PDB file of C-alpha atoms in Angstrom:
ATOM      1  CA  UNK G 185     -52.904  30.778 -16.910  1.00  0.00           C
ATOM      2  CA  UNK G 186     -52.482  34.322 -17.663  1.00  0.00           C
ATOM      3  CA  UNK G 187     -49.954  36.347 -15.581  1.00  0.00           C
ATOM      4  CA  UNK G 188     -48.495  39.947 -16.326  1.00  0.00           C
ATOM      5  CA  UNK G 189     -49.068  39.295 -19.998  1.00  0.00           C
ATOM      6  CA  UNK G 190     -47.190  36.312 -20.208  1.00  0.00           C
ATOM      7  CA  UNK G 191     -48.500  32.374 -19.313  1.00  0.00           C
ATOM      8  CA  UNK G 192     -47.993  31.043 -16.386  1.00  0.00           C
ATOM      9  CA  UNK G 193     -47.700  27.172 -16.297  1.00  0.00           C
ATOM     10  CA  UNK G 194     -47.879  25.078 -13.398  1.00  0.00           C
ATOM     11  CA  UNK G 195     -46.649  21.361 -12.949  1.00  0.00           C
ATOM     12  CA  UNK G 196     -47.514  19.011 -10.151  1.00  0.00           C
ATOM     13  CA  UNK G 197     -46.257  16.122  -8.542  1.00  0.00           C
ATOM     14  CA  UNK G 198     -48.584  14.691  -5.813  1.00  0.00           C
ATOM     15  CA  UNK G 199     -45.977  11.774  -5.097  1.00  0.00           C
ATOM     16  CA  UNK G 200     -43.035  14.307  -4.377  1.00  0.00           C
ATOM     17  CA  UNK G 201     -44.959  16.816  -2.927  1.00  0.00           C
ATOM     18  CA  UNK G 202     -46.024  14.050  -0.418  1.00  0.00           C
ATOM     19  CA  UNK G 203     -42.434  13.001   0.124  1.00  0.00           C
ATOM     20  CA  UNK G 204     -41.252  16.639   0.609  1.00  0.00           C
ATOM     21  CA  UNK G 205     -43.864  17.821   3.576  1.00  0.00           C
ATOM     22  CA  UNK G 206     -43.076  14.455   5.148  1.00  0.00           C
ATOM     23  CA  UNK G 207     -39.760  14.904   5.219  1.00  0.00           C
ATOM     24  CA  UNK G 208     -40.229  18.527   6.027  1.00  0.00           C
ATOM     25  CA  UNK G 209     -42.498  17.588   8.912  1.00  0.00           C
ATOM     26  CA  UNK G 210     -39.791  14.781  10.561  1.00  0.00           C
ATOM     27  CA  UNK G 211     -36.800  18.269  10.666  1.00  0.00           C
ATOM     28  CA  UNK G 212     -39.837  20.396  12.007  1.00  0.00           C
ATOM     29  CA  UNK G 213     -40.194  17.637  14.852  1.00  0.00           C
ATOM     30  CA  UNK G 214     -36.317  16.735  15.727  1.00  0.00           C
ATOM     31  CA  UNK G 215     -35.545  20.246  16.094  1.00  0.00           C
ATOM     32  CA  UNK G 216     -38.530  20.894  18.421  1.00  0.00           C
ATOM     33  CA  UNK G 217     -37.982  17.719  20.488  1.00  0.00           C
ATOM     34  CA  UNK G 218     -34.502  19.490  20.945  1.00  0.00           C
ATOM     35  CA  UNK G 219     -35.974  22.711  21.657  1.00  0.00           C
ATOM     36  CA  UNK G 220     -38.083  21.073  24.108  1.00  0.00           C
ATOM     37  CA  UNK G 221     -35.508  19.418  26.028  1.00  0.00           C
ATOM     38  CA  UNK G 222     -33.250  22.474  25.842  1.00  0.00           C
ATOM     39  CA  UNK G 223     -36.414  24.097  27.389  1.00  0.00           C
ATOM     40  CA  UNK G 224     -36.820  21.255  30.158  1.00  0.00           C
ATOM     41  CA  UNK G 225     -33.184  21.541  31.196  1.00  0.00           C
ATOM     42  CA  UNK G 226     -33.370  25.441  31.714  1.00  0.00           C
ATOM     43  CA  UNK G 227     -36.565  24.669  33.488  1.00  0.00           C
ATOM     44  CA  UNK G 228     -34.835  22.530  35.741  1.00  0.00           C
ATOM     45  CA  UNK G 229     -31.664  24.654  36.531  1.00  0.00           C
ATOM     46  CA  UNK G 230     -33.802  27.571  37.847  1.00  0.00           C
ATOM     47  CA  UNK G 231     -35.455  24.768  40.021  1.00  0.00           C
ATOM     48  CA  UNK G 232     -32.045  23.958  41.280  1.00  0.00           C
ATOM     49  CA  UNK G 233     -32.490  20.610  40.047  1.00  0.00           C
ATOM     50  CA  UNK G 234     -28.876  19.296  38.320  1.00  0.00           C
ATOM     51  CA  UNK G 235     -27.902  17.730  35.448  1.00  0.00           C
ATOM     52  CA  UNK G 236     -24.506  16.001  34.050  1.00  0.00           C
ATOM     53  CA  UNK G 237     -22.693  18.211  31.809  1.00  0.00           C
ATOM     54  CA  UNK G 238     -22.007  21.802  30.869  1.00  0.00           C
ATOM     55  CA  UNK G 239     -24.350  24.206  32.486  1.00  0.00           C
ATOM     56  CA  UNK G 240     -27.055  25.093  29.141  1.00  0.00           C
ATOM     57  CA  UNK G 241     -27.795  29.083  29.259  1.00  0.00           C
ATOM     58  CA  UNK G 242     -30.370  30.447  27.794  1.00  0.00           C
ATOM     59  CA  UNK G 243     -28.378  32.763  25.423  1.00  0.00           C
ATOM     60  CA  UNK G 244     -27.085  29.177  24.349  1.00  0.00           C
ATOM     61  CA  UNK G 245     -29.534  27.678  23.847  1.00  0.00           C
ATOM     62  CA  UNK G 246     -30.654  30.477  21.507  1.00  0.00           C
ATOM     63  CA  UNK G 247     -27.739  30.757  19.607  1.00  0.00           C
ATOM     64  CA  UNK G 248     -27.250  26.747  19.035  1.00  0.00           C
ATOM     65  CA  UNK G 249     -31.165  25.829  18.254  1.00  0.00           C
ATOM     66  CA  UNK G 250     -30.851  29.274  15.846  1.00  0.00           C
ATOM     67  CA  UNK G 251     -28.240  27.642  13.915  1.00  0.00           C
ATOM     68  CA  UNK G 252     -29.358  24.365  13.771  1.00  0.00           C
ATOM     69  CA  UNK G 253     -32.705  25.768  12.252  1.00  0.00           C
ATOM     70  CA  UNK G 254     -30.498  27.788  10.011  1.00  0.00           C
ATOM     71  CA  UNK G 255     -28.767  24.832   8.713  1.00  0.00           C
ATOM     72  CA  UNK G 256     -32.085  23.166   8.066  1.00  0.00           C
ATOM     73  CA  UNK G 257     -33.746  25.976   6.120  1.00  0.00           C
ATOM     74  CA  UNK G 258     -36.301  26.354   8.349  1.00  0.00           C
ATOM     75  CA  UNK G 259     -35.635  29.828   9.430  1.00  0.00           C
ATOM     76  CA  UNK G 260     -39.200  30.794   7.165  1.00  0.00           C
ATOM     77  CA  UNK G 261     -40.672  28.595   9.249  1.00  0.00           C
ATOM     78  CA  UNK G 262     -39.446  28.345  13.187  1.00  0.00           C
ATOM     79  CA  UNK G 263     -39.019  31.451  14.396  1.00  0.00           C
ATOM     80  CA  UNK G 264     -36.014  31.859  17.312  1.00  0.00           C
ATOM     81  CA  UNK G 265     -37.390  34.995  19.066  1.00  0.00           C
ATOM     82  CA  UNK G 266     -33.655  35.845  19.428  1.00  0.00           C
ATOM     83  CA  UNK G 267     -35.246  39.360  21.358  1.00  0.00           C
ATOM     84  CA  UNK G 268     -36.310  37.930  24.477  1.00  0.00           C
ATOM     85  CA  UNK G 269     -34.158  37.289  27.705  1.00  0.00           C
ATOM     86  CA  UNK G 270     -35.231  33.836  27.870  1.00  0.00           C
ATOM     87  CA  UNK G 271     -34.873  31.148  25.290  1.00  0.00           C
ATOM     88  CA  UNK G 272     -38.318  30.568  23.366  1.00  0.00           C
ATOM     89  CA  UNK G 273     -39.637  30.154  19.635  1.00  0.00           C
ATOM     90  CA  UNK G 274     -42.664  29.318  17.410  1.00  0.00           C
ATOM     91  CA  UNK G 275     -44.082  27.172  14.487  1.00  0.00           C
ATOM     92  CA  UNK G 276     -44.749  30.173  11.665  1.00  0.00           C
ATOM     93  CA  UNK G 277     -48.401  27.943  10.550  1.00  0.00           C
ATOM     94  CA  UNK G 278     -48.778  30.701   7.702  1.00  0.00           C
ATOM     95  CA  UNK G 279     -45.536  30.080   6.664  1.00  0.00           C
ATOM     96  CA  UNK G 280     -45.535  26.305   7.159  1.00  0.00           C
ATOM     97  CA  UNK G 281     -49.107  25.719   4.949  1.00  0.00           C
ATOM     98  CA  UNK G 282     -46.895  28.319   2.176  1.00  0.00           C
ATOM     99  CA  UNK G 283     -44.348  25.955   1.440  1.00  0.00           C
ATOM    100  CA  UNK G 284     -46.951  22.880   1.862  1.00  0.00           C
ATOM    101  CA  UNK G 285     -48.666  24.577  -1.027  1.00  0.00           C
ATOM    102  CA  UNK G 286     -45.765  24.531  -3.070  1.00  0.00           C
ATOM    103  CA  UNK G 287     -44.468  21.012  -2.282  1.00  0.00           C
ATOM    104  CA  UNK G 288     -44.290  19.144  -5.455  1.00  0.00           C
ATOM    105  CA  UNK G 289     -44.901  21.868  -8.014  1.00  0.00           C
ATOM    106  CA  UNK G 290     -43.054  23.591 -10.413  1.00  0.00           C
ATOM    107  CA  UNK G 291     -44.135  26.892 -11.898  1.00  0.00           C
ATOM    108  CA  UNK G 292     -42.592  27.947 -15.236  1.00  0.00           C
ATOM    109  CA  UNK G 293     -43.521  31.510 -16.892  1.00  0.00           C
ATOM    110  CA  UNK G 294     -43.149  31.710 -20.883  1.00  0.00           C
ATOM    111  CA  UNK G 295     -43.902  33.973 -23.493  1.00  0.00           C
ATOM    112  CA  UNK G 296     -44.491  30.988 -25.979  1.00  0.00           C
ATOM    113  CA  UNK G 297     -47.690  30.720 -27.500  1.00  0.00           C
ATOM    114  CA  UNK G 298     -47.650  27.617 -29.572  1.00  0.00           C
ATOM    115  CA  UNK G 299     -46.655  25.364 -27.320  1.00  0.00           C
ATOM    116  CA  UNK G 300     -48.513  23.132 -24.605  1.00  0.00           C
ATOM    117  CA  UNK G 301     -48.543  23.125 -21.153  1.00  0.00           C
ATOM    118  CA  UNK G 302     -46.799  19.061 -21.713  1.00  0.00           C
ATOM    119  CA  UNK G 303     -44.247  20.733 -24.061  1.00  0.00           C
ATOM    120  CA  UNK G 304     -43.713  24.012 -22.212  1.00  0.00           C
ATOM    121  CA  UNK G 305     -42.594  21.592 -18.860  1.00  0.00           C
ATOM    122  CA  UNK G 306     -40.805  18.728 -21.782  1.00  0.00           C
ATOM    123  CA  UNK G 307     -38.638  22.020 -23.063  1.00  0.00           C
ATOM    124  CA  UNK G 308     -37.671  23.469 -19.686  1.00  0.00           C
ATOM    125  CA  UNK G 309     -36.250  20.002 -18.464  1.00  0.00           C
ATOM    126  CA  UNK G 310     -34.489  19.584 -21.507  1.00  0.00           C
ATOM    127  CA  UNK G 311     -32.647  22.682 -20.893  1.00  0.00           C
ATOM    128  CA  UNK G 312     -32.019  21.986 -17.343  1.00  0.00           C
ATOM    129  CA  UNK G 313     -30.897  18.738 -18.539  1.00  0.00           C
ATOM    130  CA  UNK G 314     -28.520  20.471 -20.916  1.00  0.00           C
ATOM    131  CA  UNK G 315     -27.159  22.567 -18.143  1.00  0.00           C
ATOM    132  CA  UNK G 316     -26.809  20.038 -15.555  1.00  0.00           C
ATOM    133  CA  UNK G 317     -24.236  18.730 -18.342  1.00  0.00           C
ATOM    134  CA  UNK G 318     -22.442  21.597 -18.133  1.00  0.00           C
ATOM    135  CA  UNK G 319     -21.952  21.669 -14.613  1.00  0.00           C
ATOM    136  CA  UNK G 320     -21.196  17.736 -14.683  1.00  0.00           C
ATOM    137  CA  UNK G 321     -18.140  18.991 -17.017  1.00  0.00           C
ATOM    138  CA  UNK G 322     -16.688  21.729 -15.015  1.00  0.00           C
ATOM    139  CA  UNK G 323     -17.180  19.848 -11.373  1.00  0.00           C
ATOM    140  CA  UNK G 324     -17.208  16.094 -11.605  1.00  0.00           C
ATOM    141  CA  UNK G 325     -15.524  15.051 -14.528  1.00  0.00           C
ATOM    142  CA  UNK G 326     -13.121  18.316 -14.060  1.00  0.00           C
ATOM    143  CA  UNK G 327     -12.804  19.223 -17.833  1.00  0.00           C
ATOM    144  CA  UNK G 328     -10.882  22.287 -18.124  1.00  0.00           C
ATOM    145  CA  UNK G 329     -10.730  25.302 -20.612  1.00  0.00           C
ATOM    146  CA  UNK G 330      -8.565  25.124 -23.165  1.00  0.00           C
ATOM    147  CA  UNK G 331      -8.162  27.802 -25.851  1.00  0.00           C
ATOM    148  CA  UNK G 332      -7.464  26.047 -29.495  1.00  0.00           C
ATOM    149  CA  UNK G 333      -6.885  27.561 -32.734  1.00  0.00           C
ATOM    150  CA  UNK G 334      -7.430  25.334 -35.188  1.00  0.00           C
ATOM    151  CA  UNK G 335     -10.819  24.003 -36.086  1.00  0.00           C
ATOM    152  CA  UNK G 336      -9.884  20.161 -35.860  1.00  0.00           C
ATOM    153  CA  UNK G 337      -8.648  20.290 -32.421  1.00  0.00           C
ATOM    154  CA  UNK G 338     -11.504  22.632 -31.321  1.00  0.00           C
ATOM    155  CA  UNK G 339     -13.918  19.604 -32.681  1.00  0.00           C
ATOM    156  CA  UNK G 340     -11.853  16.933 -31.161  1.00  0.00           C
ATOM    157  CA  UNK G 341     -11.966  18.680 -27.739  1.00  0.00           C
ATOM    158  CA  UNK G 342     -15.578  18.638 -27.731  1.00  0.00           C
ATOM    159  CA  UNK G 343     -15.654  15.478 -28.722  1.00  0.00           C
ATOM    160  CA  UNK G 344     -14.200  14.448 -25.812  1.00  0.00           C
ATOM    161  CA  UNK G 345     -16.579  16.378 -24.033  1.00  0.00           C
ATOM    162  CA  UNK G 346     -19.421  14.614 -24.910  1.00  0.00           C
ATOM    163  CA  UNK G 347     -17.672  11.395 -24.395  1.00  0.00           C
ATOM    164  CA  UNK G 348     -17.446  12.208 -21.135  1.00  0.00           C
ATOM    165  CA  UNK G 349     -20.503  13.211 -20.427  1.00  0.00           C
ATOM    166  CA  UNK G 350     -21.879  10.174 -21.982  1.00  0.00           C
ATOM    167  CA  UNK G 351     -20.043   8.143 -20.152  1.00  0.00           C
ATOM    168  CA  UNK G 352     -20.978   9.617 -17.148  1.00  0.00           C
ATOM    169  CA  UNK G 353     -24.827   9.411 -18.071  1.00  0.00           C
ATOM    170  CA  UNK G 354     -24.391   5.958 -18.786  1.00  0.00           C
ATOM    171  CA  UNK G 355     -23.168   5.048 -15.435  1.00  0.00           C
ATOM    172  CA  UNK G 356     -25.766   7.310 -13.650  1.00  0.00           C
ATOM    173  CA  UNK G 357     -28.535   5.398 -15.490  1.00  0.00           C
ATOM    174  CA  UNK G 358     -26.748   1.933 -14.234  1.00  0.00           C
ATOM    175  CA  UNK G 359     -26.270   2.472 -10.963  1.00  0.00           C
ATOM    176  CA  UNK G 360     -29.503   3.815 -10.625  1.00  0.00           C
ATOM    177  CA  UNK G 361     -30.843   0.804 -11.936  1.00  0.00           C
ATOM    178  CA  UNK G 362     -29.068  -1.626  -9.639  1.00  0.00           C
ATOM    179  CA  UNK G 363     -29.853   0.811  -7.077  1.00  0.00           C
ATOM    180  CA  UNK G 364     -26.615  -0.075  -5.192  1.00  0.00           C
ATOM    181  CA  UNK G 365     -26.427   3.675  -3.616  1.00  0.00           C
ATOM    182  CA  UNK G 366     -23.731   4.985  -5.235  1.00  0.00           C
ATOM    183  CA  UNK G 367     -23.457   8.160  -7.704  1.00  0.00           C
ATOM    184  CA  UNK G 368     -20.975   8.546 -10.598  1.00  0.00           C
ATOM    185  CA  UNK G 369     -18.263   9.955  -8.451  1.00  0.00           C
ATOM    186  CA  UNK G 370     -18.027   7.288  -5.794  1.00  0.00           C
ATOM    187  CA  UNK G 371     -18.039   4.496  -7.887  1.00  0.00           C
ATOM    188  CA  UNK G 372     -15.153   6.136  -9.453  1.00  0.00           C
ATOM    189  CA  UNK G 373     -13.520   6.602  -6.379  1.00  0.00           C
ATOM    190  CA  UNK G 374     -13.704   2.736  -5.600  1.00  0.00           C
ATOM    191  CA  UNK G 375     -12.928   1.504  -9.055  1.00  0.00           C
ATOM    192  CA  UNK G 376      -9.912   3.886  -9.166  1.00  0.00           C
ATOM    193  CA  UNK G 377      -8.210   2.396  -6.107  1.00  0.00           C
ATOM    194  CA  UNK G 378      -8.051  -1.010  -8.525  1.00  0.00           C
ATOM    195  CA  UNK G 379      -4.278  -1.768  -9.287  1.00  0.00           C
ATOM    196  CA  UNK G 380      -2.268  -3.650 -11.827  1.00  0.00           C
ATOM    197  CA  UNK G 381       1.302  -5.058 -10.558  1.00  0.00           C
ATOM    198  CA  UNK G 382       4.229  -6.042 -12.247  1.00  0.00           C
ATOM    199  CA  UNK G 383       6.873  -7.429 -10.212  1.00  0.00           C
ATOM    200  CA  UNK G 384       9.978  -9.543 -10.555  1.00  0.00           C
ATOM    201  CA  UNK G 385      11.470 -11.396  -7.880  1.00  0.00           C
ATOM    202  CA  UNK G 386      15.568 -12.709  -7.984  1.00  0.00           C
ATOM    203  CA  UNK G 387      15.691 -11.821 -11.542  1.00  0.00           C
ATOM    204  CA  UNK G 388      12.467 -14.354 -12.205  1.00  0.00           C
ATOM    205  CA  UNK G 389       9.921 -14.008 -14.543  1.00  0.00           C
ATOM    206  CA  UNK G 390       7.782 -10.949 -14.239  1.00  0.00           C
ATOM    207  CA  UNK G 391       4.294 -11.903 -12.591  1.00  0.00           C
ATOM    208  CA  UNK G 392       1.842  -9.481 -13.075  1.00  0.00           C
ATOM    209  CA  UNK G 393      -1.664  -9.242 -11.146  1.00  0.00           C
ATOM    210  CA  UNK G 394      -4.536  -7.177 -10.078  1.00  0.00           C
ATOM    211  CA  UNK G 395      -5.011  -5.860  -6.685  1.00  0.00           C
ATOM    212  CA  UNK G 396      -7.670  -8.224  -4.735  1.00  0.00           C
ATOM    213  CA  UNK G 397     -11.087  -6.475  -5.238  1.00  0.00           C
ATOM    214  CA  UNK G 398     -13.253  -5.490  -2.805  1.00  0.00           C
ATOM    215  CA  UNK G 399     -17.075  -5.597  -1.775  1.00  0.00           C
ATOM    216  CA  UNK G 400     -17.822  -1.921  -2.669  1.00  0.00           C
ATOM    217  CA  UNK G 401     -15.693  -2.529  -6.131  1.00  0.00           C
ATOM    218  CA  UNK G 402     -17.971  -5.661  -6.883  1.00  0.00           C
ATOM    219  CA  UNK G 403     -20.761  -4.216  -6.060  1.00  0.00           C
ATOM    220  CA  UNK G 404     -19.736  -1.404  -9.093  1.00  0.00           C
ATOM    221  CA  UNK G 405     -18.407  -3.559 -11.449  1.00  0.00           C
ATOM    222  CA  UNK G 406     -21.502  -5.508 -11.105  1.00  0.00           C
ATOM    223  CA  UNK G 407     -23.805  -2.687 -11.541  1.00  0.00           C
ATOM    224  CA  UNK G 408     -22.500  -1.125 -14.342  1.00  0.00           C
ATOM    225  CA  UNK G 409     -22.435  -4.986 -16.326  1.00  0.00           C
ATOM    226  CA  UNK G 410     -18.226  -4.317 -16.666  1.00  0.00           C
ATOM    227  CA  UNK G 411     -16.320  -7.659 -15.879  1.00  0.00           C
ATOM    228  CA  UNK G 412     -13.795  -8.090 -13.200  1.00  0.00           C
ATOM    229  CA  UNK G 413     -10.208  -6.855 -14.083  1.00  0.00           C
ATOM    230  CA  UNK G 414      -7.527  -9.655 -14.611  1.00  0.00           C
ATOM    231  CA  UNK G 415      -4.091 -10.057 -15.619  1.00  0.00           C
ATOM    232  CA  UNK G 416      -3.066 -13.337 -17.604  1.00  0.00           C
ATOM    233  CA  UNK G 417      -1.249 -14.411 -14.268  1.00  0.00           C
ATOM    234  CA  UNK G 418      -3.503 -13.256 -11.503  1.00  0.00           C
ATOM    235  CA  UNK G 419      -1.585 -11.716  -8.473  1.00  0.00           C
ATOM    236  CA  UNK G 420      -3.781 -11.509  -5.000  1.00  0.00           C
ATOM    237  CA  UNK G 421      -2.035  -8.432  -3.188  1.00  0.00           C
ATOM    238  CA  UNK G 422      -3.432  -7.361  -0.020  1.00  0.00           C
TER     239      UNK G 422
END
């Protein structure tokens, strides 16, 4: 598709476009059965009729169903007439069939001739791929800059790098596979709170041991196929 002399490509996905008005649909519906009781209560108060709790106002109301819209993204969408006296909104249907249209599509614009539509959408995820790497680096495996000046350590740091980044790929893939719920970062957390002991009682032996492992830590180890940490002389510690 032509567009301002470049091509427009579009992508679609009728699985995640499903997924994404659905789950669009169930926010649209909790926040209006909110509204709606909000609305019900206020109702009630002018009709003298009382409930438990704090009194609900309608500049309240306004102000906490604006923010909870807010912090759904659905400001496009529900529209908090924030104007009137009295607390009130409404469903935006031109907005709300705009973002069904987009649901599940991606729209990529390219100046590349030579390439198809498959390999315009193959290139572009490879690149986000590349940069999701990136921020992977700087934010969960917390690699920081450091300025070298010779050309062995500058190779050797980025080396380490990839390592890394492997590494975390590898354990993305995993845990996705045993689809135990947990990302690269948590399982971290749990495998990280795993301790070796050595300790020496009346001037004993040393016994040495591994903390006692939990069900979140076997659950990791598990998924990502690594055996169980021992010591030659295993050590329960609670």
């Amino acid at each position: 598709q032509a567009w301002n002399d470049l091509r427009l490509v579009v992508a679609h996905d009728p699985v995640t476009a499903a997924t994404k008005t659905r789950q669009r649909n169930e926010r649209i519906d909790a926040l209006t059965r909110q509204a709606d009781q909000w609305t019900g209560k206020l109702t009630d108060q002018d009709e003298g009729v009382k409930h438990r709790g704090r009194k609900l106002s309608d500049s309240g109301a306004k102000a906490r169903f604006y923010h909870a819209v807010s912090e759904a993204h659905l400001s496009r969408i529900i529209k908090v007439d924030l104007a009137e006296e009295l607390f009130s909104y409404h469903i935006d249907d031109k907005a709300k069939r705009l973002a069904e249209m987009m649901d599940g599509k991606l729209l990529l614009v390219t100046n590349a001739e030579g390439l198809s539509a498959q390999n315009v959408i193959q290139r572009y995820k490879s690149l986000a791929d590349i940069e999701r790497g990136f921020k992977v680096l700087k934010s969960e495996i917390e690699i920081g800059p450091v300025y070298h000046r010779l050309p062995e350590r500058i190779r050797a740091h980025a080396s380490i790098c990839f390592m890394a980044l492997i590494l975390h790929r590898v354990m993305r893939s995993r845990l996705k596979a045993a689809d135990v719920g947990y990302t690269p970062e948590r399982a971290l957390e749990q495998l990280q709170r795993i301790q070796h002991h050595r300790v020496r009682l009346n001037g004993g032996e040393p016994v040495t041991g591994v903390s006692t492992l939990s069900t979140e830590q076997h659950e990791v180890l598990h998924a990502l196929g690594i055996e169980k940490p021992a010591a030659p002389e295993q050590l329960a510690l609670l």
